[in-house]
């Protein structure tokens, strides 16, 4: 992360970046997954008419995806080794 690059503390810049790499990789993977899901929903599911999928179903899917995003963003996480 940028913090590891600009404020490495007592570690070398390389060691600080190596320590931050797993967190940055997880954030990047999660962002890519969210963009793929959003693209699939927008590119296909959103384009169907009410004849194909009722508005209630489309609204329910949107609510479920929004709830999943909120859980991902705000659910407490286990702390790793310090």
Short mmCIF file of N, CA and C in Angstrom, two decimals:
data_model
loop_
_atom_site.label_atom_id
_atom_site.label_comp_id
_atom_site.label_asym_id
_atom_site.label_seq_id
_atom_site.Cartn_x
_atom_site.Cartn_y
_atom_site.Cartn_z
N UNK A 1 0.83 -1.18 0.00
CA UNK A 1 0.00 0.00 0.00
C UNK A 1 0.88 1.25 0.00
N UNK A 2 0.28 2.36 -0.26
CA UNK A 2 1.04 3.61 -0.31
C UNK A 2 1.63 3.95 1.05
N UNK A 3 0.92 3.60 2.11
CA UNK A 3 1.43 3.88 3.45
C UNK A 3 2.75 3.15 3.68
N UNK A 4 2.83 1.90 3.23
CA UNK A 4 4.06 1.12 3.39
C UNK A 4 5.19 1.72 2.57
N UNK A 5 4.86 2.32 1.45
CA UNK A 5 5.88 2.92 0.59
C UNK A 5 6.39 4.23 1.17
N UNK A 6 5.50 5.09 1.64
CA UNK A 6 5.89 6.41 2.09
C UNK A 6 6.29 6.46 3.56
N UNK A 7 5.78 5.55 4.38
CA UNK A 7 6.09 5.54 5.81
C UNK A 7 6.52 4.14 6.24
N UNK A 8 7.69 3.68 5.82
CA UNK A 8 8.09 2.31 6.14
C UNK A 8 8.49 2.10 7.60
N UNK A 9 8.67 3.17 8.34
CA UNK A 9 9.04 3.04 9.74
C UNK A 9 10.46 2.52 9.88
N UNK A 10 10.68 1.58 10.78
CA UNK A 10 12.01 1.04 11.02
C UNK A 10 12.42 0.01 9.98
N UNK A 11 11.48 -0.44 9.18
CA UNK A 11 11.77 -1.41 8.14
C UNK A 11 12.31 -0.71 6.90
N UNK A 12 12.98 -1.48 6.05
CA UNK A 12 13.35 -0.92 4.76
C UNK A 12 12.08 -0.79 3.92
N UNK A 13 12.14 0.00 2.88
CA UNK A 13 10.98 0.19 2.02
C UNK A 13 10.55 -1.15 1.42
N UNK A 14 11.52 -1.95 1.00
CA UNK A 14 11.23 -3.26 0.40
C UNK A 14 10.53 -4.17 1.42
N UNK A 15 11.05 -4.23 2.64
CA UNK A 15 10.45 -5.08 3.67
C UNK A 15 9.04 -4.60 4.03
N UNK A 16 8.86 -3.29 4.08
CA UNK A 16 7.55 -2.74 4.38
C UNK A 16 6.55 -3.08 3.28
N UNK A 17 6.97 -2.99 2.02
CA UNK A 17 6.10 -3.35 0.90
C UNK A 17 5.80 -4.84 0.89
N UNK A 18 6.80 -5.67 1.21
CA UNK A 18 6.57 -7.12 1.28
C UNK A 18 5.54 -7.46 2.35
N UNK A 19 5.57 -6.73 3.44
CA UNK A 19 4.61 -6.97 4.52
C UNK A 19 3.19 -6.55 4.11
N UNK A 20 3.09 -5.48 3.31
CA UNK A 20 1.78 -4.95 2.90
C UNK A 20 1.20 -5.67 1.68
N UNK A 21 2.00 -6.44 0.98
CA UNK A 21 1.57 -7.06 -0.27
C UNK A 21 0.36 -7.99 -0.12
N UNK A 22 0.28 -8.87 0.88
CA UNK A 22 -0.91 -9.74 0.97
C UNK A 22 -2.22 -8.96 1.12
N UNK A 23 -2.20 -7.91 1.92
CA UNK A 23 -3.42 -7.09 2.08
C UNK A 23 -3.78 -6.40 0.77
N UNK A 24 -2.79 -5.86 0.09
CA UNK A 24 -3.05 -5.17 -1.17
C UNK A 24 -3.56 -6.15 -2.22
N UNK A 25 -3.03 -7.36 -2.24
CA UNK A 25 -3.47 -8.37 -3.20
C UNK A 25 -4.92 -8.77 -2.93
N UNK A 26 -5.29 -8.92 -1.66
CA UNK A 26 -6.68 -9.26 -1.32
C UNK A 26 -7.62 -8.14 -1.73
N UNK A 27 -7.22 -6.89 -1.49
CA UNK A 27 -8.08 -5.77 -1.89
C UNK A 27 -8.25 -5.72 -3.40
N UNK A 28 -7.17 -5.97 -4.13
CA UNK A 28 -7.23 -5.96 -5.59
C UNK A 28 -8.12 -7.08 -6.10
N UNK A 29 -7.98 -8.28 -5.53
CA UNK A 29 -8.81 -9.41 -5.96
C UNK A 29 -10.29 -9.15 -5.66
N UNK A 30 -10.59 -8.57 -4.51
CA UNK A 30 -11.98 -8.27 -4.17
C UNK A 30 -12.56 -7.21 -5.10
N UNK A 31 -11.75 -6.22 -5.43
CA UNK A 31 -12.21 -5.17 -6.35
C UNK A 31 -12.49 -5.74 -7.73
N UNK A 32 -11.61 -6.61 -8.21
CA UNK A 32 -11.81 -7.24 -9.51
C UNK A 32 -13.09 -8.07 -9.51
N UNK A 33 -13.31 -8.84 -8.45
CA UNK A 33 -14.51 -9.66 -8.35
C UNK A 33 -15.77 -8.80 -8.34
N UNK A 34 -15.74 -7.71 -7.60
CA UNK A 34 -16.90 -6.82 -7.56
C UNK A 34 -17.18 -6.20 -8.92
N UNK A 35 -16.14 -5.82 -9.63
CA UNK A 35 -16.33 -5.24 -10.96
C UNK A 35 -16.88 -6.28 -11.95
N UNK A 36 -16.43 -7.52 -11.83
CA UNK A 36 -16.94 -8.57 -12.71
C UNK A 36 -18.42 -8.81 -12.45
N UNK A 37 -18.80 -8.92 -11.17
CA UNK A 37 -20.21 -9.13 -10.83
C UNK A 37 -21.05 -7.95 -11.31
N UNK A 38 -20.58 -6.74 -11.07
CA UNK A 38 -21.32 -5.55 -11.51
C UNK A 38 -21.47 -5.52 -13.02
N UNK A 39 -20.41 -5.88 -13.74
CA UNK A 39 -20.48 -5.91 -15.19
C UNK A 39 -21.45 -6.95 -15.72
N UNK A 40 -21.45 -8.12 -15.08
CA UNK A 40 -22.39 -9.17 -15.51
C UNK A 40 -23.83 -8.76 -15.24
N UNK A 41 -24.08 -8.17 -14.10
CA UNK A 41 -25.44 -7.74 -13.77
C UNK A 41 -25.89 -6.64 -14.73
N UNK A 42 -25.05 -5.64 -14.93
CA UNK A 42 -25.42 -4.52 -15.80
C UNK A 42 -25.51 -4.95 -17.25
N UNK A 43 -24.61 -5.81 -17.68
CA UNK A 43 -24.57 -6.20 -19.09
C UNK A 43 -25.62 -7.19 -19.50
N UNK A 44 -26.16 -7.93 -18.55
CA UNK A 44 -27.13 -8.96 -18.94
C UNK A 44 -28.43 -8.82 -18.15
N UNK A 45 -28.39 -9.05 -16.87
CA UNK A 45 -29.59 -9.12 -16.05
C UNK A 45 -30.40 -7.83 -16.09
N UNK A 46 -29.74 -6.70 -16.04
CA UNK A 46 -30.45 -5.42 -16.05
C UNK A 46 -31.14 -5.13 -17.38
N UNK A 47 -30.66 -5.76 -18.43
CA UNK A 47 -31.18 -5.46 -19.77
C UNK A 47 -32.46 -6.23 -20.09
N UNK A 48 -32.78 -7.25 -19.30
CA UNK A 48 -33.98 -8.03 -19.57
C UNK A 48 -35.23 -7.22 -19.26
N UNK A 49 -36.28 -7.47 -20.02
CA UNK A 49 -37.53 -6.74 -19.83
C UNK A 49 -38.33 -7.35 -18.68
N UNK A 50 -39.44 -6.68 -18.37
CA UNK A 50 -40.33 -7.18 -17.30
C UNK A 50 -40.97 -8.51 -17.69
N UNK A 51 -41.05 -8.79 -18.97
CA UNK A 51 -41.62 -10.06 -19.41
C UNK A 51 -40.70 -11.22 -19.05
N UNK A 52 -39.40 -10.97 -19.11
CA UNK A 52 -38.43 -12.02 -18.81
C UNK A 52 -38.28 -12.21 -17.31
N UNK A 53 -38.01 -11.12 -16.61
CA UNK A 53 -37.87 -11.15 -15.15
C UNK A 53 -38.76 -10.06 -14.56
N UNK A 54 -39.61 -10.41 -13.61
CA UNK A 54 -40.46 -9.38 -13.01
C UNK A 54 -39.62 -8.35 -12.25
N UNK A 55 -40.16 -7.16 -12.15
CA UNK A 55 -39.46 -6.07 -11.46
C UNK A 55 -39.14 -6.44 -10.02
N UNK A 56 -40.02 -7.19 -9.38
CA UNK A 56 -39.79 -7.59 -7.98
C UNK A 56 -38.54 -8.46 -7.86
N UNK A 57 -38.34 -9.37 -8.82
CA UNK A 57 -37.16 -10.24 -8.80
C UNK A 57 -35.89 -9.42 -9.01
N UNK A 58 -35.93 -8.50 -9.96
CA UNK A 58 -34.77 -7.66 -10.21
C UNK A 58 -34.45 -6.79 -8.99
N UNK A 59 -35.48 -6.29 -8.31
CA UNK A 59 -35.28 -5.48 -7.10
C UNK A 59 -34.71 -6.35 -5.98
N UNK A 60 -35.20 -7.57 -5.87
CA UNK A 60 -34.69 -8.49 -4.83
C UNK A 60 -33.22 -8.82 -5.07
N UNK A 61 -32.84 -9.07 -6.31
CA UNK A 61 -31.44 -9.35 -6.63
C UNK A 61 -30.58 -8.14 -6.29
N UNK A 62 -31.05 -6.95 -6.62
CA UNK A 62 -30.30 -5.73 -6.29
C UNK A 62 -30.14 -5.58 -4.78
N UNK A 63 -31.19 -5.88 -4.02
CA UNK A 63 -31.13 -5.77 -2.56
C UNK A 63 -30.16 -6.80 -1.98
N UNK A 64 -30.17 -8.01 -2.52
CA UNK A 64 -29.25 -9.05 -2.04
C UNK A 64 -27.81 -8.68 -2.32
N UNK A 65 -27.54 -8.19 -3.54
CA UNK A 65 -26.18 -7.79 -3.87
C UNK A 65 -25.72 -6.60 -3.03
N UNK A 66 -26.61 -5.67 -2.76
CA UNK A 66 -26.27 -4.53 -1.92
C UNK A 66 -25.98 -4.99 -0.48
N UNK A 67 -26.80 -5.90 0.03
CA UNK A 67 -26.57 -6.42 1.38
C UNK A 67 -25.24 -7.17 1.46
N UNK A 68 -24.92 -7.93 0.42
CA UNK A 68 -23.65 -8.65 0.40
C UNK A 68 -22.47 -7.66 0.39
N UNK A 69 -22.61 -6.58 -0.35
CA UNK A 69 -21.56 -5.57 -0.37
C UNK A 69 -21.39 -4.93 1.01
N UNK A 70 -22.49 -4.62 1.67
CA UNK A 70 -22.41 -4.03 3.00
C UNK A 70 -21.78 -4.98 4.00
N UNK A 71 -22.12 -6.26 3.92
CA UNK A 71 -21.50 -7.24 4.81
C UNK A 71 -20.01 -7.31 4.55
N UNK A 72 -19.63 -7.34 3.28
CA UNK A 72 -18.20 -7.39 2.94
C UNK A 72 -17.46 -6.16 3.46
N UNK A 73 -18.07 -4.99 3.32
CA UNK A 73 -17.38 -3.77 3.73
C UNK A 73 -17.34 -3.56 5.23
N UNK A 74 -18.40 -3.96 5.95
CA UNK A 74 -18.51 -3.57 7.36
C UNK A 74 -18.48 -4.73 8.34
N UNK A 75 -18.43 -5.96 7.90
CA UNK A 75 -18.39 -7.09 8.84
C UNK A 75 -17.05 -7.11 9.55
N UNK A 76 -17.05 -7.42 10.84
CA UNK A 76 -15.78 -7.49 11.57
C UNK A 76 -14.92 -8.63 11.01
N UNK A 77 -13.63 -8.41 10.99
CA UNK A 77 -12.70 -9.41 10.47
C UNK A 77 -11.77 -9.86 11.57
N UNK A 78 -11.25 -11.06 11.43
CA UNK A 78 -10.26 -11.54 12.37
C UNK A 78 -8.95 -10.80 12.13
N UNK A 79 -8.29 -10.48 13.20
CA UNK A 79 -6.98 -9.85 13.08
C UNK A 79 -5.94 -10.92 12.83
N UNK A 80 -5.06 -10.66 11.87
CA UNK A 80 -3.98 -11.59 11.59
C UNK A 80 -2.85 -11.40 12.58
N UNK A 81 -1.76 -12.09 12.33
CA UNK A 81 -0.60 -11.94 13.21
C UNK A 81 -0.04 -10.54 13.08
N UNK A 82 0.34 -9.95 14.18
CA UNK A 82 0.86 -8.57 14.16
C UNK A 82 2.33 -8.56 13.84
#
